[in-house]
Amino acid sequence: MTSLPSIRAIQSFVAAGRKASFLEAAAQLQLTPSAISHQIRLMEEDLGEKLFHRIGRNVSLTEIGERYHRDLSEALSMIEQATDEVCRRNSVDVLSVGCASSLASLWLMPRLPRFEELYPSFEIRLLSTSDPAKLSDGSVDVDICYGSVPRLGSIAAEEFPLETIVVACSPEVANGERPIRKPSDLVGHTLIKSEQTLYSWQQWAKDHGLAIDVNRGSRFRDAFMAIATAVEGRGVCLESYRLLQRDVERGNLVLPFGMTGPNLRCHTLTYVRSRLRSEKVNAFKQWLENVWLEDAASAEMRARG
């Protein structure tokens, strides 16, 4: 039987491969760079394969090293998860969820109490961010990203259902001195823009054959800021109905053109494949899928009428 590397050797190899640096791996594991180098050299001797290219102080994984690193990273994650579950079996288990800022504040947070009622043994730790969290670092258990997600072997990516991009404004703006009833009525109105968007006002104007000054109005990094500005009656926004839903249902916003707009893949649930064996990750994934179905049914009913 082939002798297996020690846990210390695996940790050293995984950290060095992830950081592409023996020095940074040493800092992470609180070892010396020479100790990291020694552990990896022993692995290479036992395997009879070179795992790293070494050029001065720079290191990078070889082709075989990359495959071995991917597999060992996943195996180490499973060991850490199994150990964590044993240590926490008599206490509340924390589920760390990374989520794009606007979806977190406008969609996920209002629904989390339902998850907590169903799974009282899990405690949600929500990290609201505009950047995808690094699942491989273990900072989050699952991550809900906005936009496209790179396809990686160890990372599973499940897209949310299509989201309809609609025009929205306050009732006062829709029914004010310049009522909004058709697309051309937006000429002269203040347009509120989100910088992080998959469908811009420029694209909307082009699709409707209109010459609109899209440079007028407020500009925000995140959608939740643009939506809050629209609720205040300071212009018209163009956002996903998923983010607008609560304000529309409360009467804070209206959709002057109804549920007409492009249907786009905007958000994606990602997680390390091996962690799906974790009860908390599997429970959250299943719950999220049920919520997606409920939302899709609600949006379809609204579109009908």
Short mmCIF file of N, CA, C and O in Angstrom, two decimals, residues 33 40 44 71 116 134 192 197 200 202 220 233 248-249 255 282 290 293 298:
data_model
loop_
_atom_site.label_atom_id
_atom_site.label_comp_id
_atom_site.label_asym_id
_atom_site.label_seq_id
_atom_site.Cartn_x
_atom_site.Cartn_y
_atom_site.Cartn_z
N PRO A 33 9.20 29.05 6.29
CA PRO A 33 9.21 28.68 4.88
C PRO A 33 10.01 27.41 4.62
O PRO A 33 9.64 26.61 3.75
N ILE A 40 6.93 19.63 1.46
CA ILE A 40 6.56 19.42 0.05
C ILE A 40 7.63 18.59 -0.66
O ILE A 40 7.30 17.73 -1.50
N GLU A 44 7.08 15.09 -2.73
CA GLU A 44 7.55 14.87 -4.09
C GLU A 44 8.43 13.61 -4.17
O GLU A 44 8.32 12.83 -5.13
N ASP A 71 -7.64 17.79 -5.81
CA ASP A 71 -8.18 16.64 -5.08
C ASP A 71 -7.90 16.73 -3.59
O ASP A 71 -8.77 16.45 -2.76
N GLU A 116 -34.79 30.11 9.50
CA GLU A 116 -34.43 29.92 10.90
C GLU A 116 -35.53 29.20 11.68
O GLU A 116 -35.25 28.45 12.62
N LYS A 134 -14.49 34.01 -1.38
CA LYS A 134 -13.61 32.92 -1.78
C LYS A 134 -13.99 31.66 -1.02
O LYS A 134 -13.61 31.47 0.13
N ILE A 192 -32.46 56.74 -12.96
CA ILE A 192 -31.56 56.32 -11.88
C ILE A 192 -30.77 55.10 -12.36
O ILE A 192 -31.37 54.11 -12.80
N THR A 197 -24.75 46.28 -13.32
CA THR A 197 -26.00 45.84 -13.95
C THR A 197 -25.69 45.02 -15.19
O THR A 197 -24.67 45.23 -15.85
N SER A 200 -28.48 47.81 -19.07
CA SER A 200 -28.40 49.24 -18.79
C SER A 200 -29.53 50.03 -19.45
O SER A 200 -30.25 49.53 -20.32
N GLN A 202 -28.98 52.37 -21.48
CA GLN A 202 -28.60 52.49 -22.89
C GLN A 202 -29.19 51.34 -23.71
O GLN A 202 -29.72 51.56 -24.81
N PHE A 220 -25.44 54.99 -9.01
CA PHE A 220 -25.05 54.28 -7.80
C PHE A 220 -24.33 52.99 -8.15
O PHE A 220 -24.57 52.40 -9.20
N GLY A 233 -39.00 59.01 -4.86
CA GLY A 233 -39.60 59.82 -5.91
C GLY A 233 -38.63 60.69 -6.66
O GLY A 233 -39.01 61.70 -7.26
N VAL A 248 -42.84 46.96 -4.46
CA VAL A 248 -44.02 46.96 -5.33
C VAL A 248 -45.23 46.45 -4.55
O VAL A 248 -46.32 47.04 -4.61
N GLU A 249 -45.06 45.38 -3.79
CA GLU A 249 -46.17 44.82 -3.02
C GLU A 249 -46.65 45.77 -1.93
O GLU A 249 -47.83 45.77 -1.57
N LEU A 255 -44.97 49.62 -11.47
CA LEU A 255 -44.34 49.25 -12.73
C LEU A 255 -45.19 49.82 -13.86
O LEU A 255 -46.19 49.23 -14.27
N ASN A 282 -26.72 21.53 2.65
CA ASN A 282 -27.78 20.85 1.89
C ASN A 282 -29.14 21.43 2.25
O ASN A 282 -29.99 21.65 1.37
N ASN A 290 -36.75 25.99 -2.99
CA ASN A 290 -38.19 26.12 -2.76
C ASN A 290 -38.63 27.58 -2.82
O ASN A 290 -39.71 27.89 -3.36
N LEU A 293 -38.91 28.73 -6.41
CA LEU A 293 -40.15 28.29 -7.05
C LEU A 293 -41.33 29.15 -6.63
O LEU A 293 -42.18 29.51 -7.45
N SER A 298 -45.13 33.56 -8.03
CA SER A 298 -45.68 34.87 -7.71
C SER A 298 -45.49 35.84 -8.88
O SER A 298 -46.41 36.59 -9.23
#
